[in-house]
mmCIF file of C-alpha atoms in Angstrom:
data_model
loop_
_atom_site.group_PDB
_atom_site.id
_atom_site.type_symbol
_atom_site.label_atom_id
_atom_site.label_comp_id
_atom_site.label_asym_id
_atom_site.label_seq_id
_atom_site.Cartn_x
_atom_site.Cartn_y
_atom_site.Cartn_z
ATOM 1 C CA MET S 1 0.000 0.000 0.000
ATOM 2 C CA PRO S 2 1.203 3.591 -0.499
ATOM 3 C CA ALA S 3 3.016 5.213 2.378
ATOM 4 C CA GLN S 4 0.736 7.324 4.539
ATOM 5 C CA GLN S 5 1.720 10.980 4.728
ATOM 6 C CA GLN S 6 -0.708 12.294 7.326
ATOM 7 C CA SER S 7 0.841 14.070 10.249
ATOM 8 C CA ASP S 8 0.359 12.785 13.742
ATOM 9 C CA PRO S 9 -1.689 15.198 15.921
ATOM 10 C CA PHE S 10 0.612 14.306 18.815
ATOM 11 C CA GLU S 11 3.639 15.382 16.830
ATOM 12 C CA ASP S 12 1.820 18.571 15.833
ATOM 13 C CA ARG S 13 1.076 19.362 19.472
ATOM 14 C CA VAL S 14 4.667 18.767 20.534
ATOM 15 C CA ALA S 15 5.995 20.843 17.634
ATOM 16 C CA ALA S 16 3.685 23.694 18.618
ATOM 17 C CA GLU S 17 4.797 23.397 22.208
ATOM 18 C CA LEU S 18 8.454 23.585 21.243
ATOM 19 C CA ARG S 19 7.717 26.670 19.150
ATOM 20 C CA ASP S 20 6.093 28.197 22.209
ATOM 21 C CA VAL S 21 9.180 27.330 24.241
ATOM 22 C CA GLY S 22 11.408 29.004 21.673
ATOM 23 C CA GLY S 23 9.352 32.148 21.856
ATOM 24 C CA GLN S 24 9.888 32.421 25.601
ATOM 25 C CA PHE S 25 13.680 32.369 25.696
ATOM 26 C CA ASP S 26 14.093 36.126 25.620
ATOM 27 C CA ALA S 27 11.247 36.851 28.010
ATOM 28 C CA ASP S 28 12.072 34.104 30.473
ATOM 29 C CA PRO S 29 15.686 32.959 29.998
ATOM 30 C CA HIS S 30 15.800 30.779 33.097
ATOM 31 C CA ALA S 31 12.786 28.674 32.203
ATOM 32 C CA LEU S 32 14.642 25.779 30.652
ATOM 33 C CA THR S 33 16.839 25.215 33.663
ATOM 34 C CA THR S 34 14.362 25.304 36.505
ATOM 35 C CA ALA S 35 10.879 23.964 37.067
ATOM 36 C CA GLY S 36 10.592 22.919 33.446
ATOM 37 C CA LEU S 37 13.291 20.323 33.964
ATOM 38 C CA ALA S 38 11.270 18.566 36.626
ATOM 39 C CA ARG S 39 8.048 18.763 34.655
ATOM 40 C CA GLY S 40 9.705 17.896 31.383
ATOM 41 C CA ARG S 41 11.363 14.776 32.746
ATOM 42 C CA ARG S 42 8.044 12.999 33.266
ATOM 43 C CA LEU S 43 6.507 14.395 30.063
ATOM 44 C CA ARG S 44 9.511 13.102 28.146
ATOM 45 C CA LEU S 45 8.860 9.525 29.183
ATOM 46 C CA ARG S 46 5.158 9.731 28.413
ATOM 47 C CA ARG S 47 5.591 11.415 25.058
ATOM 48 C CA ARG S 48 8.344 9.151 23.860
ATOM 49 C CA ALA S 49 5.997 6.257 24.583
ATOM 50 C CA ALA S 50 3.338 7.774 22.337
ATOM 51 C CA VAL S 51 5.113 8.114 18.996
ATOM 52 C CA VAL S 52 8.455 6.846 17.722
ATOM 53 C CA GLY S 53 10.382 8.838 15.148
ATOM 54 C CA GLY S 54 9.513 12.519 15.425
ATOM 55 C CA ALA S 55 8.273 12.410 18.978
ATOM 56 C CA ALA S 56 10.804 9.816 20.065
ATOM 57 C CA SER S 57 13.642 12.072 19.081
ATOM 58 C CA LEU S 58 12.012 14.965 20.904
ATOM 59 C CA ALA S 59 12.589 12.890 23.970
ATOM 60 C CA LEU S 60 16.243 13.832 23.842
ATOM 61 C CA VAL S 61 16.090 17.543 23.327
ATOM 62 C CA GLY S 62 18.739 19.230 25.446
ATOM 63 C CA VAL S 63 21.865 17.965 27.130
ATOM 64 C CA GLY S 64 21.202 14.888 29.197
ATOM 65 C CA GLY S 65 18.181 13.853 27.193
ATOM 66 C CA ALA S 66 15.484 15.791 29.050
ATOM 67 C CA LEU S 67 12.592 17.449 27.262
ATOM 68 C CA LEU S 68 12.822 20.995 28.586
ATOM 69 C CA LEU S 69 9.607 22.934 28.986
ATOM 70 C CA PRO S 70 8.891 26.432 30.345
ATOM 71 C CA GLY S 71 8.504 26.783 34.083
ATOM 72 C CA GLY S 72 5.010 28.162 33.582
ATOM 73 C CA GLY S 73 3.761 25.109 31.665
ATOM 74 C CA SER S 74 1.052 22.903 33.050
ATOM 75 C CA ASP S 75 1.844 19.454 34.351
ATOM 76 C CA PRO S 76 -1.051 17.010 34.212
ATOM 77 C CA ASP S 77 1.039 14.203 35.681
ATOM 78 C CA PRO S 78 0.468 13.992 39.433
ATOM 79 C CA SER S 79 3.747 12.146 39.899
ATOM 80 C CA SER S 80 5.856 15.113 38.803
ATOM 81 C CA VAL S 81 8.306 16.264 41.442
ATOM 82 C CA ALA S 82 7.265 19.812 40.569
ATOM 83 C CA SER S 83 3.598 19.175 41.421
ATOM 84 C CA LYS S 84 2.018 21.141 44.229
ATOM 85 C CA PRO S 85 2.996 19.752 47.600
ATOM 86 C CA SER S 86 0.583 17.815 49.743
ATOM 87 C CA ALA S 87 2.366 18.339 53.062
ATOM 88 C CA THR S 88 4.386 21.050 54.761
ATOM 89 C CA ALA S 89 8.156 21.182 55.004
ATOM 90 C CA THR S 90 9.923 20.639 58.316
ATOM 91 C CA VAL S 91 12.729 23.091 57.463
ATOM 92 C CA PRO S 92 12.125 26.875 57.235
ATOM 93 C CA PRO S 93 11.537 28.020 53.639
ATOM 94 C CA VAL S 94 14.315 29.591 51.623
ATOM 95 C CA SER S 95 13.483 32.543 49.389
ATOM 96 C CA GLY S 96 14.548 33.014 45.803
ATOM 97 C CA GLN S 97 16.668 36.007 46.799
ATOM 98 C CA GLU S 98 18.469 33.895 49.398
ATOM 99 C CA LEU S 99 19.266 31.279 46.744
ATOM 100 C CA ILE S 100 20.598 33.988 44.429
ATOM 101 C CA SER S 101 22.778 35.333 47.242
ATOM 102 C CA THR S 102 24.083 31.845 47.966
ATOM 103 C CA LEU S 103 24.968 31.319 44.307
ATOM 104 C CA LYS S 104 26.853 34.616 44.199
ATOM 105 C CA GLU S 105 28.701 33.740 47.413
ATOM 106 C CA GLN S 106 29.710 30.372 45.989
ATOM 107 C CA LEU S 107 31.001 31.953 42.771
ATOM 108 C CA GLY S 108 32.812 34.507 44.912
ATOM 109 C CA TYR S 109 33.880 37.261 42.530
ATOM 110 C CA GLY S 110 33.137 38.983 39.236
ATOM 111 C CA LYS S 111 30.141 40.937 37.989
ATOM 112 C CA PHE S 112 26.564 39.648 38.272
ATOM 113 C CA SER S 113 23.499 40.681 36.292
ATOM 114 C CA GLN S 114 20.053 39.494 35.169
ATOM 115 C CA GLU S 115 19.490 37.778 38.513
ATOM 116 C CA THR S 116 16.297 35.815 39.042
ATOM 117 C CA GLY S 117 15.172 33.028 41.325
ATOM 118 C CA ARG S 118 12.341 31.271 43.092
ATOM 119 C CA GLY S 119 12.138 30.004 46.639
ATOM 120 C CA THR S 120 11.464 26.572 48.019
ATOM 121 C CA GLU S 121 7.677 26.844 47.831
ATOM 122 C CA ASP S 122 7.837 25.162 44.398
ATOM 123 C CA ALA S 123 10.758 24.105 42.154
ATOM 124 C CA PRO S 124 13.437 26.410 43.614
ATOM 125 C CA TYR S 125 16.223 27.835 41.486
ATOM 126 C CA ALA S 126 18.702 30.685 41.140
ATOM 127 C CA TRP S 127 19.759 32.048 37.742
ATOM 128 C CA LEU S 128 22.161 34.812 36.791
ATOM 129 C CA VAL S 129 24.712 36.020 34.271
ATOM 130 C CA TRP S 130 28.236 35.940 35.685
ATOM 131 C CA ASP S 131 31.216 37.709 34.153
ATOM 132 C CA ASP S 132 34.425 36.437 35.743
ATOM 133 C CA GLY S 133 36.511 38.776 33.614
ATOM 134 C CA ASP S 134 36.680 36.488 30.594
ATOM 135 C CA GLY S 135 33.146 36.943 29.308
ATOM 136 C CA GLY S 136 29.588 36.798 30.613
ATOM 137 C CA SER S 137 28.001 33.369 31.063
ATOM 138 C CA VAL S 138 24.747 31.982 32.374
ATOM 139 C CA VAL S 139 25.102 30.005 35.610
ATOM 140 C CA SER S 140 22.077 28.410 37.208
ATOM 141 C CA VAL S 141 21.279 26.016 40.034
ATOM 142 C CA SER S 142 18.012 24.170 40.647
ATOM 143 C CA MET S 143 16.848 21.806 43.371
ATOM 144 C CA ASP S 144 14.200 19.126 43.670
ATOM 145 C CA ARG S 145 13.558 15.667 45.047
ATOM 146 C CA VAL S 146 13.628 12.317 43.302
ATOM 147 C CA GLU S 147 12.613 8.922 44.610
ATOM 148 C CA PRO S 148 15.805 6.837 44.949
ATOM 149 C CA GLY S 149 15.930 3.824 42.663
ATOM 150 C CA THR S 150 13.513 5.182 40.062
ATOM 151 C CA GLU S 151 14.024 5.790 36.356
ATOM 152 C CA GLN S 152 13.898 9.469 37.207
ATOM 153 C CA ALA S 153 16.880 9.224 39.551
ATOM 154 C CA ARG S 154 18.802 7.088 37.077
ATOM 155 C CA GLN S 155 18.442 9.691 34.334
ATOM 156 C CA TRP S 156 20.262 12.298 36.407
ATOM 157 C CA THR S 157 23.166 10.029 37.345
ATOM 158 C CA GLU S 158 23.980 8.119 34.155
ATOM 159 C CA CYS S 159 25.733 9.472 31.099
ATOM 160 C CA PRO S 160 23.322 9.991 28.187
ATOM 161 C CA ASP S 161 23.422 7.898 25.058
ATOM 162 C CA LYS S 162 25.855 9.414 22.558
ATOM 163 C CA THR S 163 23.765 8.088 19.690
ATOM 164 C CA PHE S 164 21.235 10.799 20.493
ATOM 165 C CA THR S 165 23.116 13.280 22.695
ATOM 166 C CA PRO S 166 26.644 14.136 21.551
ATOM 167 C CA TYR S 167 28.972 15.450 24.237
ATOM 168 C CA ASP S 168 32.687 15.923 24.868
ATOM 169 C CA SER S 169 32.947 14.428 28.340
ATOM 170 C CA CYS S 170 30.772 12.707 30.923
ATOM 171 C CA ARG S 171 31.926 11.339 34.267
ATOM 172 C CA THR S 172 29.896 9.702 37.014
ATOM 173 C CA SER S 173 31.295 9.087 40.493
ATOM 174 C CA ARG S 174 30.065 8.022 43.909
ATOM 175 C CA LEU S 175 31.043 10.310 46.769
ATOM 176 C CA ASP S 176 32.021 9.253 50.272
ATOM 177 C CA ASN S 177 28.541 10.006 51.632
ATOM 178 C CA GLY S 178 26.909 7.738 49.043
ATOM 179 C CA SER S 179 25.754 10.521 46.736
ATOM 180 C CA VAL S 180 26.170 10.099 42.985
ATOM 181 C CA LEU S 181 27.678 12.948 40.966
ATOM 182 C CA ARG S 182 27.522 13.295 37.197
ATOM 183 C CA ILE S 183 29.432 15.991 35.336
ATOM 184 C CA LEU S 184 28.507 16.370 31.675
ATOM 185 C CA GLN S 185 30.234 18.666 29.210
ATOM 186 C CA GLY S 186 28.089 18.928 26.116
ATOM 187 C CA TYR S 187 26.281 21.324 23.835
ATOM 188 C CA GLU S 188 23.058 23.286 23.844
ATOM 189 C CA TYR S 189 22.235 21.900 20.405
ATOM 190 C CA PRO S 190 22.977 18.201 19.874
ATOM 191 C CA ASP S 191 23.648 18.865 16.194
ATOM 192 C CA LYS S 192 26.102 21.650 17.167
ATOM 193 C CA ARG S 193 24.504 24.073 14.737
ATOM 194 C CA GLU S 194 25.593 26.814 17.136
ATOM 195 C CA PRO S 195 28.826 26.777 19.194
ATOM 196 C CA THR S 196 26.990 27.207 22.511
ATOM 197 C CA LYS S 197 28.315 24.760 25.098
ATOM 198 C CA HIS S 198 26.161 23.501 27.959
ATOM 199 C CA TRP S 199 27.913 21.952 30.939
ATOM 200 C CA THR S 200 26.041 20.437 33.864
ATOM 201 C CA ALA S 201 26.635 18.860 37.254
ATOM 202 C CA ASP S 202 23.932 16.689 38.848
ATOM 203 C CA LEU S 203 24.083 15.466 42.433
ATOM 204 C CA VAL S 204 21.637 12.878 43.793
ATOM 205 C CA THR S 205 21.948 11.906 47.457
ATOM 206 C CA PRO S 206 20.811 8.648 49.063
ATOM 207 C CA LYS S 207 17.876 10.627 50.520
ATOM 208 C CA GLY S 208 16.731 11.667 47.049
ATOM 209 C CA GLN S 209 17.961 15.266 47.190
ATOM 210 C CA HIS S 210 18.735 16.432 43.655
ATOM 211 C CA VAL S 211 20.866 19.494 42.942
ATOM 212 C CA ALA S 212 21.701 20.535 39.391
ATOM 213 C CA VAL S 213 24.124 23.221 38.208
ATOM 214 C CA TYR S 214 24.023 24.445 34.621
ATOM 215 C CA GLU S 215 26.389 26.776 32.793
ATOM 216 C CA TRP S 216 26.823 28.064 29.254
ATOM 217 C CA ASN S 217 29.554 29.951 27.406
ATOM 218 C CA ALA S 218 27.066 32.682 26.479
ATOM 219 C CA GLU S 219 24.792 35.144 28.237
ATOM 220 C CA ALA S 220 21.691 33.143 27.308
ATOM 221 C CA GLU S 221 20.980 29.471 26.781
ATOM 222 C CA LYS S 222 19.910 29.986 23.164
ATOM 223 C CA GLY S 223 20.101 32.668 20.517
ATOM 224 C CA SER S 224 23.031 34.568 22.046
ATOM 225 C CA PRO S 225 26.585 34.728 20.678
ATOM 226 C CA VAL S 226 29.214 32.876 22.666
ATOM 227 C CA THR S 227 31.432 35.042 24.832
ATOM 228 C CA ARG S 228 34.214 32.546 25.434
ATOM 229 C CA GLU S 229 35.411 29.144 24.269
ATOM 230 C CA ASP S 230 34.153 27.230 27.328
ATOM 231 C CA PRO S 231 31.784 27.907 30.239
ATOM 232 C CA PRO S 232 33.588 29.449 33.230
ATOM 233 C CA LEU S 233 33.561 26.504 35.689
ATOM 234 C CA ASP S 234 35.688 23.444 34.998
ATOM 235 C CA ALA S 235 34.781 19.976 36.276
ATOM 236 C CA ALA S 236 36.385 20.454 39.702
ATOM 237 C CA GLU S 237 34.669 23.807 40.184
ATOM 238 C CA LEU S 238 31.321 22.373 39.106
ATOM 239 C CA LYS S 239 31.731 19.641 41.709
ATOM 240 C CA LYS S 240 32.516 22.180 44.413
ATOM 241 C CA LEU S 241 29.484 24.294 43.520
ATOM 242 C CA VAL S 242 26.931 21.489 43.220
ATOM 243 C CA THR S 243 28.016 19.866 46.508
ATOM 244 C CA ALA S 244 27.713 23.060 48.583
ATOM 245 C CA PRO S 245 25.693 22.132 51.721
ATOM 246 C CA ALA S 246 23.372 25.139 51.350
ATOM 247 C CA TRP S 247 21.613 23.527 48.394
ATOM 248 C CA LEU S 248 20.753 20.395 50.361
ATOM 249 C CA THR S 249 19.274 22.568 53.101
ATOM 250 C CA ALA S 250 17.108 24.207 50.456
ATOM 251 C CA VAL S 251 15.950 20.811 49.161
ATOM 252 C CA ASP S 252 14.915 19.865 52.690
ATOM 253 C CA ALA S 253 12.822 23.041 52.808
ATOM 254 C CA ILE S 254 10.737 22.003 49.789
ATOM 255 C CA PRO S 255 7.299 20.876 51.045
ATOM 256 C CA LYS S 256 7.185 17.112 50.953
ATOM 257 C CA GLU S 257 4.725 15.145 48.871
ATOM 258 C CA ASP S 258 2.868 12.013 49.764
ATOM 259 C CA LYS S 259 4.825 8.882 48.886
ATOM 260 C CA SER S 260 1.976 7.860 46.612
ATOM 261 C CA SER S 261 2.570 10.895 44.389
ATOM 262 C CA LEU S 262 6.293 10.401 43.922
ATOM 263 C CA ALA S 263 7.641 8.790 40.779
ATOM 264 C CA LYS S 264 7.523 5.007 40.728
ATOM 265 C CA PRO S 265 9.918 2.826 38.708
ATOM 266 C CA GLU S 266 8.756 2.704 35.104
ATOM 267 C CA GLU S 267 7.133 -0.482 33.911
ATOM 268 C CA THR S 268 8.953 -2.394 31.236
ATOM 269 C CA SER S 269 7.528 -3.162 27.820
ATOM 270 C CA PRO S 270 5.220 -6.159 27.305
ATOM 271 C CA GLY S 271 7.953 -8.347 25.815
ATOM 272 C CA SER S 272 10.749 -10.189 27.614
ATOM 273 C CA GLY S 273 11.397 -7.239 29.875
ATOM 274 C CA ASP S 274 14.348 -5.951 27.836
ATOM 275 C CA ILE S 275 13.166 -4.189 24.707
ATOM 276 C CA ARG S 276 16.757 -3.726 23.537
ATOM 277 C CA LYS S 277 17.466 -7.446 23.483
ATOM 278 C CA ASP S 278 14.149 -8.246 21.824
ATOM 279 C CA LEU S 279 14.729 -5.697 19.072
ATOM 280 C CA ALA S 280 18.283 -6.929 18.445
ATOM 281 C CA TYR S 281 17.024 -10.523 18.329
ATOM 282 C CA LEU S 282 14.549 -9.624 15.567
ATOM 283 C CA MET S 283 17.126 -8.040 13.280
ATOM 284 C CA PRO S 284 17.635 -9.782 9.901
ATOM 285 C CA ASP S 285 20.595 -12.152 9.661
ATOM 286 C CA ASP S 286 22.373 -10.021 7.063
ATOM 287 C CA VAL S 287 22.868 -7.027 9.372
ATOM 288 C CA GLU S 288 25.252 -6.605 12.278
ATOM 289 C CA VAL S 289 24.016 -4.948 15.464
ATOM 290 C CA VAL S 290 26.658 -2.303 16.218
ATOM 291 C CA SER S 291 25.027 -0.847 19.330
ATOM 292 C CA ARG S 292 21.721 -0.823 21.162
ATOM 293 C CA GLY S 293 19.994 1.129 23.890
ATOM 294 C CA GLY S 294 16.705 2.328 25.298
ATOM 295 C CA ASP S 295 14.944 2.688 28.609
ATOM 296 C CA ALA S 296 12.186 1.195 30.723
ATOM 297 C CA SER S 297 9.412 3.326 29.222
ATOM 298 C CA GLY S 298 8.966 1.046 26.200
ATOM 299 C CA TRP S 299 11.436 2.721 23.856
ATOM 300 C CA GLY S 300 14.522 1.087 22.386
ATOM 301 C CA TYR S 301 16.877 1.221 19.434
ATOM 302 C CA VAL S 302 19.644 -0.605 17.645
ATOM 303 C CA VAL S 303 22.224 0.664 15.185
ATOM 304 C CA VAL S 304 22.850 -1.887 12.464
ATOM 305 C CA ASP S 305 25.283 -2.180 9.569
ATOM 306 C CA ASP S 306 24.909 -4.455 6.546
ATOM 307 C CA GLY S 307 28.286 -3.492 5.126
ATOM 308 C CA LYS S 308 26.819 -0.527 3.245
ATOM 309 C CA GLY S 309 26.626 1.942 6.120
ATOM 310 C CA ARG S 310 25.012 2.315 9.509
ATOM 311 C CA SER S 311 21.268 2.575 10.056
ATOM 312 C CA LEU S 312 19.328 3.486 13.202
ATOM 313 C CA VAL S 313 16.271 1.360 13.998
ATOM 314 C CA GLU S 314 13.922 2.543 16.751
ATOM 315 C CA ILE S 315 10.901 0.922 18.385
ATOM 316 C CA ASN S 316 8.237 2.145 20.750
ATOM 317 C CA VAL S 317 5.812 -0.171 22.557
ATOM 318 C CA GLN S 318 2.862 1.256 24.475
ATOM 319 C CA PRO S 319 -0.356 -0.337 25.779
ATOM 320 C CA ASP S 320 -3.871 1.151 25.850
ATOM 321 C CA MET S 321 -3.616 3.122 22.606
ATOM 322 C CA GLY S 322 -6.641 1.637 20.826
ATOM 323 C CA ASP S 323 -8.365 5.001 20.559
ATOM 324 C CA LEU S 324 -5.711 6.145 18.067
ATOM 325 C CA THR S 325 -7.222 3.975 15.345
ATOM 326 C CA GLY S 326 -9.986 6.568 14.980
ATOM 327 C CA GLU S 327 -7.558 9.443 14.379
ATOM 328 C CA SER S 328 -6.270 10.769 11.076
ATOM 329 C CA ILE S 329 -2.870 9.079 11.354
ATOM 330 C CA PHE S 330 -4.590 5.727 10.812
ATOM 331 C CA GLU S 331 -6.803 6.790 7.901
ATOM 332 C CA GLY S 332 -6.387 4.283 5.091
ATOM 333 C CA ALA S 333 -4.754 1.735 7.376
ATOM 334 C CA GLU S 334 -4.832 -1.898 6.378
ATOM 335 C CA THR S 335 -6.068 -4.595 8.727
ATOM 336 C CA VAL S 336 -3.667 -7.505 9.212
ATOM 337 C CA GLY S 337 -3.689 -10.644 11.312
ATOM 338 C CA GLU S 338 -6.434 -10.695 13.899
ATOM 339 C CA GLY S 339 -7.524 -7.088 13.661
ATOM 340 C CA THR S 340 -4.218 -5.183 13.875
ATOM 341 C CA MET S 341 -4.323 -1.788 12.146
ATOM 342 C CA LEU S 342 -1.149 -0.956 10.197
ATOM 343 C CA VAL S 343 0.071 2.110 8.328
ATOM 344 C CA THR S 344 3.442 2.946 6.783
ATOM 345 C CA ARG S 345 5.099 6.319 6.406
ATOM 346 C CA GLU S 346 8.099 7.691 4.581
ATOM 347 C CA ASP S 347 9.589 11.044 5.571
ATOM 348 C CA ALA S 348 12.841 12.915 6.063
ATOM 349 C CA GLY S 349 13.101 12.454 9.828
ATOM 350 C CA ASP S 350 12.734 15.296 12.270
ATOM 351 C CA LYS S 351 16.239 16.690 12.749
ATOM 352 C CA ASP S 352 16.579 18.705 9.530
ATOM 353 C CA VAL S 353 19.600 16.720 8.394
ATOM 354 C CA SER S 354 19.941 16.961 4.632
ATOM 355 C CA GLY S 355 19.401 13.692 2.783
ATOM 356 C CA THR S 356 17.795 11.837 5.683
ATOM 357 C CA VAL S 357 15.254 9.130 4.809
ATOM 358 C CA ARG S 358 13.081 7.500 7.475
ATOM 359 C CA TRP S 359 10.699 4.591 7.015
ATOM 360 C CA THR S 360 8.094 3.876 9.686
ATOM 361 C CA VAL S 361 5.576 1.120 10.380
ATOM 362 C CA ASP S 362 2.880 2.081 12.885
ATOM 363 C CA THR S 363 0.544 -0.576 14.293
ATOM 364 C CA VAL S 364 -2.219 -0.824 16.894
ATOM 365 C CA ARG S 365 -3.377 -4.278 17.912
ATOM 366 C CA ILE S 366 -6.949 -5.146 18.791
ATOM 367 C CA ASN S 367 -6.015 -5.195 22.482
ATOM 368 C CA GLY S 368 -4.782 -1.571 22.205
ATOM 369 C CA LEU S 369 -1.058 -2.311 22.109
ATOM 370 C CA ARG S 370 0.733 0.154 19.844
ATOM 371 C CA VAL S 371 4.046 -0.859 18.279
ATOM 372 C CA VAL S 372 5.886 1.626 16.079
ATOM 373 C CA VAL S 373 9.144 0.757 14.310
ATOM 374 C CA SER S 374 11.231 3.133 12.211
ATOM 375 C CA ALA S 375 14.546 2.944 10.366
ATOM 376 C CA LEU S 376 16.848 5.755 9.283
ATOM 377 C CA ASN S 377 19.524 5.892 6.602
ATOM 378 C CA ALA S 378 22.005 7.146 9.196
ATOM 379 C CA GLY S 379 23.516 5.834 12.407
ATOM 380 C CA GLY S 380 21.840 8.502 14.562
ATOM 381 C CA PRO S 381 19.226 11.255 14.319
ATOM 382 C CA HIS S 382 21.876 13.989 14.124
ATOM 383 C CA ASP S 383 24.280 12.113 11.841
ATOM 384 C CA ALA S 384 24.713 12.718 8.135
ATOM 385 C CA PRO S 385 23.245 9.909 6.008
ATOM 386 C CA SER S 386 25.623 6.996 5.565
ATOM 387 C CA ARG S 387 23.551 5.358 2.808
ATOM 388 C CA ASP S 388 20.784 6.127 0.333
ATOM 389 C CA LYS S 389 18.022 4.310 2.238
ATOM 390 C CA PRO S 390 17.581 2.507 5.568
ATOM 391 C CA ALA S 391 19.177 -0.911 6.010
ATOM 392 C CA LEU S 392 15.812 -2.600 6.685
ATOM 393 C CA THR S 393 13.035 -2.805 4.131
ATOM 394 C CA MET S 394 9.471 -1.804 4.912
ATOM 395 C CA GLU S 395 8.500 -5.480 4.918
ATOM 396 C CA GLN S 396 11.181 -6.253 7.483
ATOM 397 C CA LEU S 397 9.943 -3.387 9.647
ATOM 398 C CA LYS S 398 6.406 -4.781 9.410
ATOM 399 C CA LYS S 399 7.606 -8.183 10.570
ATOM 400 C CA ILE S 400 9.275 -6.614 13.595
ATOM 401 C CA ALA S 401 6.245 -4.501 14.470
ATOM 402 C CA LEU S 402 3.916 -7.508 14.288
ATOM 403 C CA SER S 403 6.153 -9.818 16.310
ATOM 404 C CA SER S 404 4.682 -11.584 19.340
ATOM 405 C CA LYS S 405 7.711 -10.348 21.297
ATOM 406 C CA TRP S 406 5.824 -7.150 22.119
ATOM 407 C CA GLY S 407 2.702 -8.741 23.546
ATOM 408 C CA PRO S 408 0.028 -11.443 23.080
ATOM 409 C CA SER S 409 -2.198 -11.729 20.052
ATOM 410 C CA ARG S 410 -5.944 -11.332 20.391
ATOM 411 C CA GLU S 411 -6.369 -15.099 20.626
ATOM 412 C CA GLU S 412 -3.764 -15.329 23.393
ATOM 413 C CA SER S 413 -5.346 -12.409 25.233
ATOM 414 C CA GLN S 414 -8.781 -14.009 25.036
ATOM 415 C CA THR S 415 -7.373 -17.320 26.267
ATOM 416 C CA GLY S 416 -5.704 -15.605 29.181
ATOM 417 C CA GLN S 417 -8.935 -13.762 30.034
ATOM 418 C CA LYS S 418 -10.933 -16.994 29.819
ATOM 419 C CA ASN S 419 -8.520 -18.763 32.154
ATOM 420 C CA SER S 420 -8.692 -15.807 34.534
ATOM 421 C CA ASP S 421 -12.495 -15.857 34.503
ATOM 422 C CA GLN S 422 -12.516 -19.601 35.177
ATOM 423 C CA GLY S 423 -10.062 -19.153 38.020
#
């Protein structure tokens, strides 16, 4: 059947949201480093689970792979660490001005301008432009809580996947008190279309206190010329700043939430429990799996090479998506197997890389399980094409999308329900 060219309303919504974000940089330059980080972290997982390809790649906007949204954005997810508190703090509150003063004291010298901050009543942060004599740079610190052992905590303490997030250096270490520190030296734009560097330090304590320091080599995160080759703080200085005890005191002053509202570990996909292994297992015999990755939200990828160049293959598996079959993205879909709706798409990807070709197979099974598989003619979303077309054919992508690895067929589901009813 011909490839379907309709746009996905989800992708349209996300694109519009990112345009809105872009429009707020000048008016609210601190937004992408404060409350939006906490809100965006949970939205990233949900949205990546909705659509692979365009939306899947949006999952990795920004250094560290977080989808960054404005601090004023709404957050419908009650498990967000930036949600309104349900209990009072046991430590006196800390004002935004106090956090700004603490940041200036920690930096110690130079000229400060464009200072802004928010206290511990909700998603505290301090943001300013610091000129140490070698050029003005944004330096920011934010604080929140994470539930230890969750996907959320892991994201702040592991180095991001270089397939999607290029960077120069990333180091993770465990401190004497059991805290985990990650220092990441990367770029504001993963495709490096501008020379703006974005360096971060994330500290997560055994109690779930999260402190993050961000710095750029420009006086704004985006759209501002660089003022120096590198941000002002090197790795040792970032460590000293992020581990300052004052930030942990501020975290303790954030009103605590009920345990029931904190982030829980993400459920794995319906397959074997490791979507990366399942996807690699289903690759054709004539391709070599060069690398693989993913997370517990139902998203995974492999990079394959058939001797003619590397090709990125992504998959997204999400239950309870049966209502999508009535939307425009499934108009003209064919019905295969026992009621599975299937459409194919061909586009140029979503990273504006010249020459990129992406093939996608999008399916929704009768039990509501959505499986989307796409292949690119490059080894990563930001890479230049390494071949004329993806390494896998559309038929091979269909076979992967329809595999029983991702969940039971209708007949198996009905059998399981019958056995459950009898029990």
